[in-house]
Amino acid sequence: MAALSGNVVMFEYMIYLGSDPKRLGFMGKTVLHYAASRGHWELCQYLIYDALPYPSLIALDHSGSSASMNAFAAGYKQLGAMIKESTEE
C-alpha cells in the first residue's frame, strides 16, 4: 500500500512497524515494481539507494518484467531510464 501511495514517510513507518520491503506481492512484484508503475520518483530513489538490497532491485515479476520495464510501460520514460541506469551500476 505504501509503495502504491508513493509516500516515503509512510513506507519508512511501515518498515519500522515490521513490514518486509523484500517480500513479493501479487504476481511476484516488488515494492519497486509498484512504485515504478505509479511514477513515484522519490520513493523509487529511496528504494534504490536506501531501502532495498540489490537482488530486489533487479528482480523480475512473474511476467518477466523489471521495475524499469513497468515504469516504461506506464508511460514514465524518465523514471524507467533512471531505474535502469541505477540498477545496472
Short mmCIF file of N, CA and C in Angstrom, two decimals:
data_model
loop_
_atom_site.label_atom_id
_atom_site.label_comp_id
_atom_site.label_asym_id
_atom_site.label_seq_id
_atom_site.Cartn_x
_atom_site.Cartn_y
_atom_site.Cartn_z
N MET A 1 0.82 -1.19 0.00
CA MET A 1 0.00 0.00 0.00
C MET A 1 0.86 1.25 0.00
N ALA A 2 1.90 1.24 0.83
CA ALA A 2 2.78 2.41 0.91
C ALA A 2 3.50 2.65 -0.41
N ALA A 3 3.89 1.58 -1.09
CA ALA A 3 4.57 1.73 -2.39
C ALA A 3 3.63 2.29 -3.43
N LEU A 4 2.37 1.91 -3.39
CA LEU A 4 1.40 2.42 -4.34
C LEU A 4 1.09 3.89 -4.08
N SER A 5 1.14 4.30 -2.83
CA SER A 5 0.83 5.69 -2.49
C SER A 5 1.97 6.63 -2.85
N GLY A 6 3.20 6.10 -2.86
CA GLY A 6 4.36 6.92 -3.16
C GLY A 6 4.87 7.72 -1.99
N ASN A 7 4.34 7.48 -0.82
CA ASN A 7 4.68 8.24 0.37
C ASN A 7 5.90 7.62 1.06
N VAL A 8 7.04 8.28 0.98
CA VAL A 8 8.28 7.76 1.56
C VAL A 8 8.17 7.64 3.08
N VAL A 9 7.59 8.64 3.73
CA VAL A 9 7.47 8.61 5.18
C VAL A 9 6.60 7.43 5.62
N MET A 10 5.50 7.20 4.92
CA MET A 10 4.64 6.07 5.24
C MET A 10 5.39 4.76 5.02
N PHE A 11 6.17 4.70 3.96
CA PHE A 11 6.93 3.49 3.67
C PHE A 11 7.94 3.21 4.79
N GLU A 12 8.65 4.25 5.22
CA GLU A 12 9.61 4.10 6.32
C GLU A 12 8.90 3.66 7.60
N TYR A 13 7.73 4.21 7.84
CA TYR A 13 6.97 3.84 9.04
C TYR A 13 6.54 2.37 8.98
N MET A 14 6.13 1.92 7.81
CA MET A 14 5.73 0.52 7.66
C MET A 14 6.91 -0.41 7.92
N ILE A 15 8.10 -0.03 7.48
CA ILE A 15 9.29 -0.82 7.76
C ILE A 15 9.57 -0.82 9.26
N TYR A 16 9.43 0.34 9.88
CA TYR A 16 9.62 0.46 11.33
C TYR A 16 8.67 -0.48 12.08
N LEU A 17 7.45 -0.61 11.57
CA LEU A 17 6.46 -1.48 12.22
C LEU A 17 6.69 -2.96 11.93
N GLY A 18 7.64 -3.27 11.05
CA GLY A 18 7.97 -4.67 10.81
C GLY A 18 7.68 -5.19 9.41
N SER A 19 7.19 -4.35 8.52
CA SER A 19 6.95 -4.81 7.14
C SER A 19 8.29 -5.13 6.49
N ASP A 20 8.27 -6.15 5.66
CA ASP A 20 9.48 -6.58 4.96
C ASP A 20 9.46 -6.03 3.54
N PRO A 21 10.31 -5.06 3.21
CA PRO A 21 10.29 -4.47 1.87
C PRO A 21 10.77 -5.44 0.78
N LYS A 22 11.36 -6.56 1.18
CA LYS A 22 11.81 -7.56 0.21
C LYS A 22 10.73 -8.56 -0.15
N ARG A 23 9.65 -8.55 0.58
CA ARG A 23 8.57 -9.50 0.33
C ARG A 23 7.88 -9.20 -1.01
N LEU A 24 7.60 -10.25 -1.74
CA LEU A 24 6.97 -10.09 -3.05
C LEU A 24 5.46 -10.00 -2.92
N GLY A 25 4.88 -9.21 -3.79
CA GLY A 25 3.44 -9.04 -3.83
C GLY A 25 2.82 -9.87 -4.94
N PHE A 26 1.66 -9.45 -5.39
CA PHE A 26 0.91 -10.13 -6.43
C PHE A 26 1.76 -10.31 -7.68
N MET A 27 1.75 -11.48 -8.23
CA MET A 27 2.48 -11.82 -9.45
C MET A 27 3.99 -11.59 -9.32
N GLY A 28 4.52 -11.69 -8.11
CA GLY A 28 5.95 -11.60 -7.90
C GLY A 28 6.52 -10.20 -7.99
N LYS A 29 5.68 -9.20 -7.83
CA LYS A 29 6.14 -7.82 -7.93
C LYS A 29 6.78 -7.37 -6.62
N THR A 30 7.85 -6.58 -6.74
CA THR A 30 8.50 -5.98 -5.59
C THR A 30 7.88 -4.61 -5.33
N VAL A 31 8.23 -4.00 -4.22
CA VAL A 31 7.73 -2.65 -3.94
C VAL A 31 8.25 -1.67 -4.99
N LEU A 32 9.43 -1.95 -5.54
CA LEU A 32 9.95 -1.09 -6.59
C LEU A 32 9.10 -1.20 -7.86
N HIS A 33 8.62 -2.39 -8.18
CA HIS A 33 7.71 -2.56 -9.32
C HIS A 33 6.46 -1.69 -9.14
N TYR A 34 5.89 -1.74 -7.94
CA TYR A 34 4.66 -0.98 -7.68
C TYR A 34 4.91 0.52 -7.75
N ALA A 35 5.97 0.99 -7.11
CA ALA A 35 6.27 2.42 -7.12
C ALA A 35 6.58 2.91 -8.54
N ALA A 36 7.31 2.12 -9.29
CA ALA A 36 7.66 2.50 -10.67
C ALA A 36 6.44 2.58 -11.57
N SER A 37 5.52 1.64 -11.39
CA SER A 37 4.33 1.63 -12.26
C SER A 37 3.40 2.81 -11.99
N ARG A 38 3.56 3.46 -10.84
CA ARG A 38 2.76 4.64 -10.50
C ARG A 38 3.52 5.95 -10.69
N GLY A 39 4.79 5.86 -11.09
CA GLY A 39 5.57 7.06 -11.35
C GLY A 39 6.07 7.78 -10.10
N HIS A 40 6.24 7.06 -9.02
CA HIS A 40 6.66 7.66 -7.75
C HIS A 40 8.18 7.79 -7.70
N TRP A 41 8.68 8.86 -8.29
CA TRP A 41 10.11 9.10 -8.45
C TRP A 41 10.84 9.10 -7.11
N GLU A 42 10.37 9.88 -6.15
CA GLU A 42 11.06 10.00 -4.86
C GLU A 42 11.13 8.66 -4.13
N LEU A 43 10.04 7.91 -4.14
CA LEU A 43 10.04 6.61 -3.48
C LEU A 43 10.97 5.64 -4.21
N CYS A 44 10.98 5.67 -5.52
CA CYS A 44 11.88 4.79 -6.27
C CYS A 44 13.34 5.08 -5.91
N GLN A 45 13.69 6.35 -5.82
CA GLN A 45 15.06 6.70 -5.43
C GLN A 45 15.38 6.21 -4.03
N TYR A 46 14.44 6.38 -3.12
CA TYR A 46 14.64 5.89 -1.76
C TYR A 46 14.85 4.38 -1.74
N LEU A 47 14.03 3.65 -2.49
CA LEU A 47 14.14 2.19 -2.53
C LEU A 47 15.48 1.76 -3.11
N ILE A 48 15.90 2.43 -4.17
CA ILE A 48 17.14 2.05 -4.85
C ILE A 48 18.37 2.36 -3.99
N TYR A 49 18.41 3.55 -3.42
CA TYR A 49 19.62 3.99 -2.73
C TYR A 49 19.64 3.73 -1.23
N ASP A 50 18.48 3.49 -0.61
CA ASP A 50 18.46 3.36 0.85
C ASP A 50 17.77 2.13 1.42
N ALA A 51 16.85 1.52 0.70
CA ALA A 51 15.99 0.54 1.36
C ALA A 51 16.14 -0.90 0.89
N LEU A 52 16.42 -1.13 -0.37
CA LEU A 52 16.38 -2.49 -0.89
C LEU A 52 17.76 -3.04 -1.22
N PRO A 53 17.95 -4.34 -0.99
CA PRO A 53 19.19 -4.97 -1.43
C PRO A 53 19.17 -5.15 -2.95
N TYR A 54 20.34 -5.27 -3.54
CA TYR A 54 20.46 -5.35 -5.00
C TYR A 54 19.56 -6.42 -5.64
N PRO A 55 19.48 -7.64 -5.09
CA PRO A 55 18.61 -8.64 -5.74
C PRO A 55 17.15 -8.19 -5.87
N SER A 56 16.67 -7.42 -4.92
CA SER A 56 15.29 -6.92 -5.01
C SER A 56 15.15 -5.85 -6.10
N LEU A 57 16.23 -5.14 -6.36
CA LEU A 57 16.19 -4.07 -7.36
C LEU A 57 16.14 -4.62 -8.79
N ILE A 58 16.76 -5.77 -9.00
CA ILE A 58 16.81 -6.34 -10.35
C ILE A 58 15.82 -7.47 -10.57
N ALA A 59 14.98 -7.73 -9.57
CA ALA A 59 14.03 -8.83 -9.64
C ALA A 59 13.04 -8.65 -10.80
N LEU A 60 12.69 -9.77 -11.41
CA LEU A 60 11.67 -9.79 -12.45
C LEU A 60 10.39 -10.35 -11.85
N ASP A 61 9.25 -9.79 -12.24
CA ASP A 61 7.99 -10.33 -11.75
C ASP A 61 7.65 -11.60 -12.54
N HIS A 62 6.51 -12.18 -12.27
CA HIS A 62 6.14 -13.45 -12.91
C HIS A 62 5.97 -13.35 -14.42
N SER A 63 5.78 -12.15 -14.93
CA SER A 63 5.66 -11.99 -16.38
C SER A 63 7.00 -11.63 -17.02
N GLY A 64 8.06 -11.59 -16.21
CA GLY A 64 9.40 -11.31 -16.72
C GLY A 64 9.72 -9.83 -16.85
N SER A 65 8.96 -8.98 -16.18
CA SER A 65 9.17 -7.54 -16.26
C SER A 65 9.98 -7.04 -15.06
N SER A 66 10.89 -6.12 -15.35
CA SER A 66 11.64 -5.45 -14.28
C SER A 66 10.88 -4.20 -13.86
N ALA A 67 11.33 -3.58 -12.81
CA ALA A 67 10.69 -2.33 -12.36
C ALA A 67 10.83 -1.25 -13.42
N SER A 68 11.99 -1.17 -14.07
CA SER A 68 12.15 -0.16 -15.11
C SER A 68 11.20 -0.42 -16.28
N MET A 69 10.98 -1.67 -16.62
CA MET A 69 10.03 -2.00 -17.69
C MET A 69 8.62 -1.58 -17.31
N ASN A 70 8.27 -1.74 -16.02
CA ASN A 70 6.94 -1.30 -15.55
C ASN A 70 6.78 0.20 -15.69
N ALA A 71 7.83 0.94 -15.35
CA ALA A 71 7.78 2.41 -15.48
C ALA A 71 7.61 2.81 -16.95
N PHE A 72 8.39 2.19 -17.83
CA PHE A 72 8.28 2.48 -19.26
C PHE A 72 6.87 2.17 -19.77
N ALA A 73 6.36 1.01 -19.39
CA ALA A 73 5.03 0.59 -19.85
C ALA A 73 3.92 1.52 -19.37
N ALA A 74 4.12 2.13 -18.20
CA ALA A 74 3.11 3.04 -17.66
C ALA A 74 3.29 4.47 -18.19
N GLY A 75 4.29 4.67 -19.04
CA GLY A 75 4.49 5.99 -19.63
C GLY A 75 5.47 6.88 -18.90
N TYR A 76 6.16 6.35 -17.92
CA TYR A 76 7.14 7.12 -17.14
C TYR A 76 8.54 6.84 -17.66
N LYS A 77 8.85 7.39 -18.83
CA LYS A 77 10.10 7.07 -19.52
C LYS A 77 11.33 7.53 -18.76
N GLN A 78 11.31 8.74 -18.21
CA GLN A 78 12.47 9.22 -17.47
C GLN A 78 12.71 8.39 -16.21
N LEU A 79 11.64 8.03 -15.53
CA LEU A 79 11.75 7.19 -14.34
C LEU A 79 12.30 5.82 -14.72
N GLY A 80 11.78 5.24 -15.79
CA GLY A 80 12.26 3.94 -16.24
C GLY A 80 13.74 3.97 -16.56
N ALA A 81 14.18 5.05 -17.22
CA ALA A 81 15.59 5.20 -17.56
C ALA A 81 16.44 5.34 -16.31
N MET A 82 15.96 6.12 -15.31
CA MET A 82 16.70 6.29 -14.06
C MET A 82 16.83 4.96 -13.33
N ILE A 83 15.75 4.19 -13.26
CA ILE A 83 15.80 2.90 -12.57
C ILE A 83 16.76 1.96 -13.30
N LYS A 84 16.65 1.91 -14.61
CA LYS A 84 17.51 1.03 -15.39
C LYS A 84 18.98 1.39 -15.18
N GLU A 85 19.30 2.67 -15.28
CA GLU A 85 20.68 3.12 -15.10
C GLU A 85 21.17 2.82 -13.68
N SER A 86 20.34 3.05 -12.68
CA SER A 86 20.73 2.85 -11.29
C SER A 86 20.95 1.39 -10.95
N THR A 87 20.20 0.50 -11.57
CA THR A 87 20.30 -0.92 -11.25
C THR A 87 21.35 -1.63 -12.10
N GLU A 88 21.90 -0.95 -13.10
CA GLU A 88 22.93 -1.57 -13.93
C GLU A 88 24.34 -1.23 -13.44
N GLU A 89 24.45 -0.41 -12.43
CA GLU A 89 25.76 0.01 -11.93
C GLU A 89 26.48 -1.11 -11.22
#
